[in-house]
Coordinates of C-alpha atoms and ligand atoms in Angstrom, one line a residue:
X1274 CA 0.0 0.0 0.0
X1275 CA 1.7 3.9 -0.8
X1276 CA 2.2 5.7 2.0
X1277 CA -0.9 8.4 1.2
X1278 CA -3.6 5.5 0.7
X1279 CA -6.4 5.1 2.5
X1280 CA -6.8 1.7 3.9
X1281 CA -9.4 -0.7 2.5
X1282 CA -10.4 -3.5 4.9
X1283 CA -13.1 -5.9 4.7
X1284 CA -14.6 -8.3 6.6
X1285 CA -15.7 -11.9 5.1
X1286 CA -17.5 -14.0 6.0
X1287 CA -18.9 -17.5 4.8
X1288 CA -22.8 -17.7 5.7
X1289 CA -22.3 -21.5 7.0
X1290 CA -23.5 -20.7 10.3
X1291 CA -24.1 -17.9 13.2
X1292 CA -22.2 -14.8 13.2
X1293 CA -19.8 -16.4 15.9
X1294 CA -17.9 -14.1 18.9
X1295 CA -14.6 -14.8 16.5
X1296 CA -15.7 -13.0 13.9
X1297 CA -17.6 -10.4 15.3
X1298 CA -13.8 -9.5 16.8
X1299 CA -12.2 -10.1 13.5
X1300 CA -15.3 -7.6 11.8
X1301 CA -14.5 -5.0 14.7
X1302 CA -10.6 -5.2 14.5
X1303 CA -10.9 -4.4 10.9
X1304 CA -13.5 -2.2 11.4
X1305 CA -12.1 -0.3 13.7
X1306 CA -8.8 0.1 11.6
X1307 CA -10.8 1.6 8.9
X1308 CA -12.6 4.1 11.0
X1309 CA -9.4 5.1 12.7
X1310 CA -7.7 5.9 9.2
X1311 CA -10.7 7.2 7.4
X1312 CA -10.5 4.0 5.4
X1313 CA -13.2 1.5 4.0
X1314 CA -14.9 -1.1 5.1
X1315 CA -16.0 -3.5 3.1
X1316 CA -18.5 -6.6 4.0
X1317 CA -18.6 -9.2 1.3
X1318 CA -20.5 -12.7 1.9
X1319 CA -18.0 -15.8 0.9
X1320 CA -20.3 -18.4 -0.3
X1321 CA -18.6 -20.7 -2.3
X1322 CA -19.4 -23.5 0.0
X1323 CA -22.7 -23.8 -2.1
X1324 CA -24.1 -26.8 0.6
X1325 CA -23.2 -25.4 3.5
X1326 CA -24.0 -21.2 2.0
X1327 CA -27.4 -20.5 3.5
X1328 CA -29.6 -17.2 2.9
X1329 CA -30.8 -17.3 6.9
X1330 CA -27.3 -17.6 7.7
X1331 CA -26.6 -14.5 5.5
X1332 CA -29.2 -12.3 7.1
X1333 CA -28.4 -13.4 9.9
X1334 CA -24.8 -11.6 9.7
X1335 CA -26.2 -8.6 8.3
X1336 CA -28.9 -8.1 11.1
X1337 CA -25.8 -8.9 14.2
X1338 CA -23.2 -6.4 12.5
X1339 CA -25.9 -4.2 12.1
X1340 CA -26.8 -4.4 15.8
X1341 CA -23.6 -4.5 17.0
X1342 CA -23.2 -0.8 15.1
X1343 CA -20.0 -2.5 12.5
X1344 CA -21.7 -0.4 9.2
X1345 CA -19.5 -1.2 5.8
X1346 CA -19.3 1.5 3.0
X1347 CA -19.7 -1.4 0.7
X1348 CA -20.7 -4.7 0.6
X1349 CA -24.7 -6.2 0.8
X1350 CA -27.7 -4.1 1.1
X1351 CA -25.4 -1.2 0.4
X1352 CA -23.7 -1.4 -3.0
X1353 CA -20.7 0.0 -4.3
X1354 CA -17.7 0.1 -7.3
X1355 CA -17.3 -3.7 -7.2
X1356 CA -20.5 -4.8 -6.8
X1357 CA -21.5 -7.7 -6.5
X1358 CA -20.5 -8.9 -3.2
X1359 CA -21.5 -11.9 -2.7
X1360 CA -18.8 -14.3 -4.3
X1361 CA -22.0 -17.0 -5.7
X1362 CA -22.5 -14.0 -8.2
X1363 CA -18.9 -13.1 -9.2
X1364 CA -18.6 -16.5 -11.3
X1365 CA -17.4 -14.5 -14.5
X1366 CA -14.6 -12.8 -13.1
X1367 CA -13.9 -16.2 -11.5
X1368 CA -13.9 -17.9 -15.0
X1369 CA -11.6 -15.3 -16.7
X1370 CA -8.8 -15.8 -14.0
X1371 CA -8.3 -19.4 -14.6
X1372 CA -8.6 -18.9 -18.2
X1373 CA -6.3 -16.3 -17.7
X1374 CA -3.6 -18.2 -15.1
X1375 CA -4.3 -21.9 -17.2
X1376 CA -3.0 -19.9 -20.7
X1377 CA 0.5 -18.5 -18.6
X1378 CA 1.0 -22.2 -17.5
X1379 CA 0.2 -21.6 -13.4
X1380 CA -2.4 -23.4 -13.3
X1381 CA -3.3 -26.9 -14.7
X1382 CA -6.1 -29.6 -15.6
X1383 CA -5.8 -32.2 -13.2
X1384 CA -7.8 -35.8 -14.1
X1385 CA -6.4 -37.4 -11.1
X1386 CA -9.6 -39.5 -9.6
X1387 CA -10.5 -39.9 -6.2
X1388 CA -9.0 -43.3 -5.8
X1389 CA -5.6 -42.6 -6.6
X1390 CA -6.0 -39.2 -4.4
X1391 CA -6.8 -41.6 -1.4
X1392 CA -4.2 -43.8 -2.3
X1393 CA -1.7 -41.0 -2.2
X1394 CA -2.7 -39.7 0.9
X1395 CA -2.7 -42.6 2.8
X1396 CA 0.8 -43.7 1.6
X1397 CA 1.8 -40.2 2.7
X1398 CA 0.4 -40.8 6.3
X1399 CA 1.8 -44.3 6.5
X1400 CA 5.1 -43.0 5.8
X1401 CA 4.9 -40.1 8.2
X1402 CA 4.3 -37.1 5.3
X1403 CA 2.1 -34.5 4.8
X1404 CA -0.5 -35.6 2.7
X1405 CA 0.6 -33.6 -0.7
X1406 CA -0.5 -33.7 -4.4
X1407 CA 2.2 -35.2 -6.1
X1408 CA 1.9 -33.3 -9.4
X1409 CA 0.8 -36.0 -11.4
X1410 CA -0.9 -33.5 -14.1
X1411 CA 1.1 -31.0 -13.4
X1412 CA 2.8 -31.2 -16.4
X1413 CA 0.4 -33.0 -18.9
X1414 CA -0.7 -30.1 -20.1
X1415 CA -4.4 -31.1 -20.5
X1416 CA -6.8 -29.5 -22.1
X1417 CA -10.6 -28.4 -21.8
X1418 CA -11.7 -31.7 -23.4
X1419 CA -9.6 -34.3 -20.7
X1420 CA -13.3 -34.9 -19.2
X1421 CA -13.8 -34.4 -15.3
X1422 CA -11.2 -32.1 -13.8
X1423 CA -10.2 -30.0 -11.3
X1424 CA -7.8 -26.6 -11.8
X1425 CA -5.0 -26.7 -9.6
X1426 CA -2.3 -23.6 -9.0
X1427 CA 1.0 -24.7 -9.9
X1428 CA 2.8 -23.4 -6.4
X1429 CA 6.5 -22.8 -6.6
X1430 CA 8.3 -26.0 -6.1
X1431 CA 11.3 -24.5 -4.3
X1432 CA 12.3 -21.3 -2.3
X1433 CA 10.3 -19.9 0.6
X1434 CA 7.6 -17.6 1.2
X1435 CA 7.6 -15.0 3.7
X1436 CA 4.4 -13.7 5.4
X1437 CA 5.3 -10.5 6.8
X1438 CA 2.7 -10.4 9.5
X1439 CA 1.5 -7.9 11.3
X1440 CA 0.6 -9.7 14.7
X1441 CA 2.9 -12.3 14.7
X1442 CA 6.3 -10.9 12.8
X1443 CA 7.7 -12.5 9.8
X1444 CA 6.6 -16.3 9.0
X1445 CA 8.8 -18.6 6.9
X1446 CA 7.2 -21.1 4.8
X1447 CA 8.7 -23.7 2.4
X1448 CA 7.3 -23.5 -0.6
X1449 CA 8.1 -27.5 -1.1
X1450 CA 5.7 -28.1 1.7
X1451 CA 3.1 -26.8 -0.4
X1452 CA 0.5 -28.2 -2.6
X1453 CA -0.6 -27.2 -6.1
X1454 CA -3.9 -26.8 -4.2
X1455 CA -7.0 -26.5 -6.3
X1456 CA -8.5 -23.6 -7.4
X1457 CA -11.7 -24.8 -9.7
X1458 CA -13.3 -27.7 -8.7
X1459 CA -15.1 -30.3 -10.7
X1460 CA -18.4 -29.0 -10.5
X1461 CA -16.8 -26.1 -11.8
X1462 CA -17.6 -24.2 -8.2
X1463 CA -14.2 -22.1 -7.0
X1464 CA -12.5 -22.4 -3.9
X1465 CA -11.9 -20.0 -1.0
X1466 CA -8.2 -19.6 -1.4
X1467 CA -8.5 -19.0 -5.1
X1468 CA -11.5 -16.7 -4.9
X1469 CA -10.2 -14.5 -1.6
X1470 CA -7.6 -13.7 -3.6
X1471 CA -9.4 -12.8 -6.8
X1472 CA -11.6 -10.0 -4.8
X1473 CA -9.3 -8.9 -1.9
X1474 CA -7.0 -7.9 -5.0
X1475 CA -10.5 -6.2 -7.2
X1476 CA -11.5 -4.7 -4.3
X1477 CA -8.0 -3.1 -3.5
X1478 CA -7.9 -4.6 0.0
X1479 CA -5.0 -2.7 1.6
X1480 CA -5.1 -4.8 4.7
X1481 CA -6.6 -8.0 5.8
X1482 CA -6.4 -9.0 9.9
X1483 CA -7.9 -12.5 10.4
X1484 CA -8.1 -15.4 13.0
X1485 CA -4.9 -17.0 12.8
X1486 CA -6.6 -20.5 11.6
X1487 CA -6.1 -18.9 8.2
X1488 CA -2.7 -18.6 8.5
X1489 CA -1.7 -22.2 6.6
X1490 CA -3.6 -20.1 3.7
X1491 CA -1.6 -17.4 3.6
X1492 CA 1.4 -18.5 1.8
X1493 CA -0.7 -19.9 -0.8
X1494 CA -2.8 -16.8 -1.1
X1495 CA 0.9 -14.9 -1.3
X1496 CA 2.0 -17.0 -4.4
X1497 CA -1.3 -16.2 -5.9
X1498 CA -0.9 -12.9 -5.6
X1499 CA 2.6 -12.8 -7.2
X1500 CA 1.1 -15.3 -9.7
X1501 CA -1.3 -12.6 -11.1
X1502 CA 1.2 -10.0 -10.7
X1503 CA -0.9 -8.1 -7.6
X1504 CA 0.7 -6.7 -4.2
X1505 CA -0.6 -8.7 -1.5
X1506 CA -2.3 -6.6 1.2
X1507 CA -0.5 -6.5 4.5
X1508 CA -1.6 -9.7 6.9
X1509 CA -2.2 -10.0 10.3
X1510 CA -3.3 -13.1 12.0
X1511 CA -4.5 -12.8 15.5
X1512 CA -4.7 -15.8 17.8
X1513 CA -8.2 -17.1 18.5
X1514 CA -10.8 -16.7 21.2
X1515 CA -9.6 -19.5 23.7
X1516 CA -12.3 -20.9 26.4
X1517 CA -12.1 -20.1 30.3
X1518 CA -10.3 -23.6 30.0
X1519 CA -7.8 -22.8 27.1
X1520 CA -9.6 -24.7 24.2
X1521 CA -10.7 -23.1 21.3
X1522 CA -14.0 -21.4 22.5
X1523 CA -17.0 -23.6 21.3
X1524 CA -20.3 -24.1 22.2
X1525 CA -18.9 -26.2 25.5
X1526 CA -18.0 -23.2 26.7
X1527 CA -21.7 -21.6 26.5
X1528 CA -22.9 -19.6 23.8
X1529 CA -20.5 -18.4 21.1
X1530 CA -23.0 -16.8 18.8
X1531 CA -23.6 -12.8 18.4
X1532 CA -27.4 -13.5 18.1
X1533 CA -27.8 -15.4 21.2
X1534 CA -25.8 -12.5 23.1
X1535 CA -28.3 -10.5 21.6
X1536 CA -31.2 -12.8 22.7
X1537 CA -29.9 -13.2 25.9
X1538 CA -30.3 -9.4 26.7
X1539 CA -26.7 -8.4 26.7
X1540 CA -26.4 -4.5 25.2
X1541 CA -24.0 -4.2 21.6
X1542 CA -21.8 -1.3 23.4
X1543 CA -21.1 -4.2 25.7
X1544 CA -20.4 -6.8 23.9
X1545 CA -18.3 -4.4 21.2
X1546 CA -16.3 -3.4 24.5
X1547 CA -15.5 -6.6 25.7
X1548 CA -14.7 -8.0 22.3
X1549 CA -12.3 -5.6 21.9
X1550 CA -10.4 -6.1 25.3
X1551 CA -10.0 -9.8 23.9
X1552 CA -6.5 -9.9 22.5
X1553 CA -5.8 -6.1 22.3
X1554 CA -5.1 -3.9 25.5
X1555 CA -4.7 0.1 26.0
X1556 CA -3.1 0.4 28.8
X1557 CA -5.6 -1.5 31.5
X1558 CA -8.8 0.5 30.8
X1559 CA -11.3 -1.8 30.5
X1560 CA -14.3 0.4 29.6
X1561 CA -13.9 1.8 25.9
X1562 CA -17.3 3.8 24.1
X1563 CA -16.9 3.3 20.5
X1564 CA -15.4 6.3 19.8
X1565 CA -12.4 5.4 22.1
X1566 CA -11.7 2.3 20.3
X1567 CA -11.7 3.8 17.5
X1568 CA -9.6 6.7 18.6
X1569 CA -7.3 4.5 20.5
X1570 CA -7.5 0.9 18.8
X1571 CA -3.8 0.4 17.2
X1572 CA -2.3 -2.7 15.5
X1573 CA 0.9 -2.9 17.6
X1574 CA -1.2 -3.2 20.8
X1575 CA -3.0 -6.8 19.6
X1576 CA -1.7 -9.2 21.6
X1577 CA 0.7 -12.3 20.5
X1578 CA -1.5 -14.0 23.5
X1579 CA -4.7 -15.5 22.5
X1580 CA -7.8 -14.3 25.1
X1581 CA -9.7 -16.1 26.8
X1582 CA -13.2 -15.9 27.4
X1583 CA -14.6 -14.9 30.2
X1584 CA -18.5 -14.8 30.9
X1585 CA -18.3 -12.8 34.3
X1586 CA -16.0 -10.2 33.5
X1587 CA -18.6 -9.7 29.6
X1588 CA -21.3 -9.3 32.6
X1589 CA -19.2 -7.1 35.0
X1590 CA -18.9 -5.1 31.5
X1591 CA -22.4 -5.3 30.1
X1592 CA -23.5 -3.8 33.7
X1593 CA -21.3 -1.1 33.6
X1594 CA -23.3 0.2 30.4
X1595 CA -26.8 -0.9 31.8
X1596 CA -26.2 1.6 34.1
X1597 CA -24.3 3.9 31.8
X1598 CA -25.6 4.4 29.1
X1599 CA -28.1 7.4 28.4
X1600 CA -31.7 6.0 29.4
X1601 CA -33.2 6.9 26.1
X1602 CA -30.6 4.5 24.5
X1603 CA -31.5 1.6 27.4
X1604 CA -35.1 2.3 26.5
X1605 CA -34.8 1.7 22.4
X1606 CA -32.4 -1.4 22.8
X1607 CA -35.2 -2.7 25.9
X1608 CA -38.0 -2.4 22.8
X1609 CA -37.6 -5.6 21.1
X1610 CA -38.0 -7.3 24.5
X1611 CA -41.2 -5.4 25.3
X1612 CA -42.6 -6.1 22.7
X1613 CA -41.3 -10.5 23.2
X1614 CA -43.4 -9.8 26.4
X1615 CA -46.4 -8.2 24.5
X1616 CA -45.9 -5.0 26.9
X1617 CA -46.7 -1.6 25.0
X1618 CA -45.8 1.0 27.1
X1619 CA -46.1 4.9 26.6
X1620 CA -42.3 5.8 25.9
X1621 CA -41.5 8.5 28.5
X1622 CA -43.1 5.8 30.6
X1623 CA -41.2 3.5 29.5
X1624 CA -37.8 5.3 30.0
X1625 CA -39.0 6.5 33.6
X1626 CA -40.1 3.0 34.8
X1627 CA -36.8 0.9 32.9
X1628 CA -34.9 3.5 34.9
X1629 CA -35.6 2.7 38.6
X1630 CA -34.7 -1.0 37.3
X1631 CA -31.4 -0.5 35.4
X1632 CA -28.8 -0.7 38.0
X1633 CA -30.1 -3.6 39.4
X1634 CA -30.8 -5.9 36.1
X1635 CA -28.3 -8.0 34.7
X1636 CA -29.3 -7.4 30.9
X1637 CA -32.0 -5.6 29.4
X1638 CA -34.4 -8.8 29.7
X1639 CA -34.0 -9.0 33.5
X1640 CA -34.1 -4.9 33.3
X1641 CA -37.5 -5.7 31.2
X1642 CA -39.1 -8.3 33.3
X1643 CA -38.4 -6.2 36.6
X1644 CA -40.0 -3.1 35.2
X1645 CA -43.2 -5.5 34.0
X1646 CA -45.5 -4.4 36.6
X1647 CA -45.3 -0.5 36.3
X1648 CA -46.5 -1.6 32.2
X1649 CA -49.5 -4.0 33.3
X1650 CA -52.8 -2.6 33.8
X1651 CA -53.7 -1.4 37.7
X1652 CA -56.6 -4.0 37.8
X1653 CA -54.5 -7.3 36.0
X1654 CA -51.7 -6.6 37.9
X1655 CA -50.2 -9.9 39.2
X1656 CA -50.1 -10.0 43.3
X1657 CA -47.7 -12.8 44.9
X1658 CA -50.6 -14.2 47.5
X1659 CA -48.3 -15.8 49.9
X1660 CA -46.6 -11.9 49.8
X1661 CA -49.8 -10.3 50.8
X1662 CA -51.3 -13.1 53.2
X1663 CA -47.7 -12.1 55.2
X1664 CA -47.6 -8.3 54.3
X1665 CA -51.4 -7.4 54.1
X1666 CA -53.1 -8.8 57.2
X1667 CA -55.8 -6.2 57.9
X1668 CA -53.9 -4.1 60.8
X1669 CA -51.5 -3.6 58.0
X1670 CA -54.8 -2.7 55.6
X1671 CA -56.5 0.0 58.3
X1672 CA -52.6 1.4 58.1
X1673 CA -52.8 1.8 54.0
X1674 CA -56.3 2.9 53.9
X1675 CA -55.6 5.5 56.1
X1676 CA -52.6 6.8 54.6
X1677 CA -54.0 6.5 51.0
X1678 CA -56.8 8.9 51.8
X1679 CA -54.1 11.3 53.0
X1680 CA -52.4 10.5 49.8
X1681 CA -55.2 11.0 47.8
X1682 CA -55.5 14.6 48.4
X1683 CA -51.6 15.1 47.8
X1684 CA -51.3 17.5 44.7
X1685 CA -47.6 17.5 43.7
X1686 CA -46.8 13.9 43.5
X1687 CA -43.3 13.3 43.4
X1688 CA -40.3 11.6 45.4
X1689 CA -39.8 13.9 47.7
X1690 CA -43.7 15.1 48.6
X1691 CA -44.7 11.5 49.0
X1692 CA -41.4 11.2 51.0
X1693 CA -42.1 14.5 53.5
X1694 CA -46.4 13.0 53.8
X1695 CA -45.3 9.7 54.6
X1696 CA -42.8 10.6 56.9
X1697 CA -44.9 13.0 58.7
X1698 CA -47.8 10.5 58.5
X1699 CA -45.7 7.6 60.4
X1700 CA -44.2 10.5 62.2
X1701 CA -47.7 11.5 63.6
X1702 CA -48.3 7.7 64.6
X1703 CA -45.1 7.0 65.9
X1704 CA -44.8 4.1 63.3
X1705 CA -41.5 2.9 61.4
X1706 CA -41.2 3.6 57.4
X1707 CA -41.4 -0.8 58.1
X1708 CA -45.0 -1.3 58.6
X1709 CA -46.5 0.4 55.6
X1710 CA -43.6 0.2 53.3
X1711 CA -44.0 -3.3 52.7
X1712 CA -48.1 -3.2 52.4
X1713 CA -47.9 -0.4 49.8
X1714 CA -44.8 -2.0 47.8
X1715 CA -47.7 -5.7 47.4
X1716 CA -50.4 -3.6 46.6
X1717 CA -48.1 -0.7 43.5
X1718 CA -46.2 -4.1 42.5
X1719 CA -47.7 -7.5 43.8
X1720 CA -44.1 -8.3 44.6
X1721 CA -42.1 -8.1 47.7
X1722 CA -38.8 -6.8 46.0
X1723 CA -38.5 -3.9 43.7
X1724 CA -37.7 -0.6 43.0
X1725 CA -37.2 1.8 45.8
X1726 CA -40.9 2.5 47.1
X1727 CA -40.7 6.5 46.6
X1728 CA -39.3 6.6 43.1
X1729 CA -42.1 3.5 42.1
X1730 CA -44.7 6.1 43.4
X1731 CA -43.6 8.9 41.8
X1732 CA -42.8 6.6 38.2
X1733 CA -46.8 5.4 38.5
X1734 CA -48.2 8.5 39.3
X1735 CA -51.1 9.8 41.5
X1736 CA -54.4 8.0 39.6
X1737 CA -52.2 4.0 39.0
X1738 CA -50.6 4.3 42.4
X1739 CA -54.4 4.9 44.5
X1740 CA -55.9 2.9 42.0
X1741 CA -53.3 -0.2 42.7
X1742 CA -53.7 0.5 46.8
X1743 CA -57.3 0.2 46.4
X1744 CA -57.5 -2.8 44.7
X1745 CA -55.0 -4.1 46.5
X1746 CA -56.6 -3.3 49.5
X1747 CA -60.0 -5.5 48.1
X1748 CA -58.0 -8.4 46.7
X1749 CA -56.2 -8.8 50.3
X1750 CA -59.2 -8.7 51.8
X1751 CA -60.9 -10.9 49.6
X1752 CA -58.4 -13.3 50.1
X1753 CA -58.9 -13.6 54.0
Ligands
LIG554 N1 -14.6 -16.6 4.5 C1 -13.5 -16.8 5.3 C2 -13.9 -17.2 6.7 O1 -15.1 -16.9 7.0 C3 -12.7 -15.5 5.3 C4 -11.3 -15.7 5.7 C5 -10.5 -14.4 5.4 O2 -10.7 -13.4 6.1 O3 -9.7 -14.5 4.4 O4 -13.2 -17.7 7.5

């Protein structure tokens, strides 16, 4: 890349399956890099697996980077100058490449069947080798009538190839080592090394930072670039996500999937945060907005060390932003689960109530299902009986009545009025805060825990809180 370009980064994955915690991080990492530099990011959907591609899969993606807030300049649902991107519908420049590499002589028909493939491999294993083509067609120079065939890229047979990483340092790989790996396949589908190549080179890729799983590829991808006569971009392989137990995170470990993070409750600006503490480090802040990251995110801080997963610290972290984030932002990403619990509440309502529950909840589920009761109506609200057989017995009952019809006539209605009139109430009495807060927390909520009792009043208002008392009040004594 010259000195004075803008970086080009892209993220690329193969809809076989969830958007997994992996490459969320590798779509941020890149992501980040490009907003940093005033770059591009690119999304592009790598489908040549044509049995295990899946349109849900793809949508899938699209919807968890969208949530998570990772937006590409180009790529799906967005255009741009090398549309398409989606490699199931970039078969013709495909087609032109091998045409293009089979007429310079660096790539080559191949007839080789499956038997004597087998039979090659396992000699190789019974004699302690890498399994390896052995070049069998490599010279034959067969042509487009030889029947079934694969393409195969005729890889250096000598010298080495350096991967100039950006993570890990330079990488040495002997070229002899290598196969003349395929590149078309029978069914005259293209594979990922081939095809990686083909659009990280249209699509001027400046810079590509992956899971270092792909780092086997890179030496093949490297003589492919030189191959068509391309710069390669600059690599960087970071180590994966490792369980709490040091094996490759999986679904032992508990869920690995963006979506069911974002089922679960857990808020994007949380999980973006902890992702990016996994395998890079600024200093030891552990609390990063978006804007940080971006500001501070650099290459030379990823670590050589892989992270490892950690489900308390992602809660300690998804906490921190439950409780501080602005509420109007707690209140949009708490929507989707109102409306999974068929609640419809006015929005300022919303916000108010989700509020006096925030700092308490452990996602935005538990945050919605502890703010349920301020959303129900006064009259179908649900009332824990073995709650109110303890907390409503009728002395208790004479105490609320009694207070409600002092209530009742209260005209600001706020924390601190209902505080002063219910002090000065108990006051009067010579009763403890104890022996109505309880009664009046059954009859507003049904429940014995809660918000603070003040701030629940205030959040109801005057009408829902007399309204819940008084039926309350009937209900208990119904129930005796
Ligand atoms: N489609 C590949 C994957 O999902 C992309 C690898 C790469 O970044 O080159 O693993």
């Amino acid at each position: 890349m010259s000195r004075n370009q803008k970086p080009r980064l892209r993220f690329a994955p193969s809809p076989t399956g969830h958007l997994h915690i992996g490459g969320a991080r590798t779509a941020l990492f890149n992501w980040l890099l490009a907003r940093k530099e005033g770059g591009t990011f690119i999304l592009r959907l790598e489908d040549t697996d044509r049995e295990r591609s899946r349109p849900e899969f793809e949508d899938e993606i699209i919807r968890d980077l969208r949530w998570l807030g990772l937006d590409w300049d180009e790529g799906p649902q967005k255009g741009g100058p090398h549309a398409p991107y989606r490699q199931s519908e970039r078969g013709a420049t495909y087609q032109r490449a091998v045409e293009d590499l089979l007429e310079r002589a660096q790539a080559y028909r191949c007839t080789c069947s499956m038997g004597r493939l087998d039979a090659i491999r396992k000699e190789a294993m019974a004699q302690g080798r890498n399994p390896h083509y052995d070049g069998h067609c490599r010279d034959l120079h067969l042509g487009p009538d030889c029947g079934p065939h694969v393409v195969r890229f005729k890889m250096p047979q000598d010298g080495t190839t350096v991967v100039q990483d950006m993570v890990k340092g330079p990488i040495f790989f002997e070229n002899q080592e290598m196969d003349d790996f395929v590149i078309r396949r029978t069914d005259g589908g293209y594979t990922y090394n081939f095809v990686v190549v083909l659009d990280d080179h249209h699509m001027g890729i400046t810079a590509v930072l992956r899971g270092d799983d792909h780092l086997s590829n890179t030496p093949k991808q490297v003589q492919l670039y030189e191959a068509l006569g391309a710069l390669p971009p600059r690599f960087g392989h970071m180590p994966l996500i490792l369980g709490p137990d040091g094996k490759r995170l999986s679904k032992r470990h508990g869920a690995t999937s963006v979506g069911a993070y974002r089922d679960m409750g857990y808020l994007p600006q949380a999980l973006l945060n902890y992702l990016a503490r996994l395998g890079w480090a600024h200093g030891d802040q552990e609390i990063f907005t978006v804007d940080q990251l971006v500001e501070f995110f650099s290459l030379a801080a990823i670590g050589k060390a892989a992270g490892r997963w950690s489900s308390e610290k992602l809660d300690w972290v998804n906490q921190y932003w439950m409780q501080n984030l602005p509420i109007t932002e707690i209140s949009r990403r708490a929507a989707p689960f109102l409306k999974e619990m068929d609640l419809n509440p006015d929005p300022a309502m919303a916000e108010a109530a989700l509020d006096t529950v925030r700092s308490r909840s452990h996602d935005l589920r538990d945050m919605v299902s502890r703010a349920r009761f301020f959303f129900l109506s006064d009259n179908r609200l649900e009332m824990d009986p073995r709650a109110m057989r303890k907390f409503l017995k009728p002395a208790a009952i004479q105490r609320v009545e009694e207070l409600a019809a002092e209530l009742s006539i209260l005209e600001s209605w706020n924390q601190e009025s209902l505080e002063d009139v219910i002090h000065g109430w108990l006051h009067q009495r010579d009763l403890k805060l104890k022996s109505i807060a309880q009664p009046i927390r059954i009859c507003v909520t049904g429940q014995r825990v809660g918000p603070g009792l003040f701030e629940t009043l205030e959040v109801l208002g005057k009408d829902r809180s007399l309204a819940r008392i008084r039926n309350g009040i009937r209900r208990a004594r119904e129930q005796a």
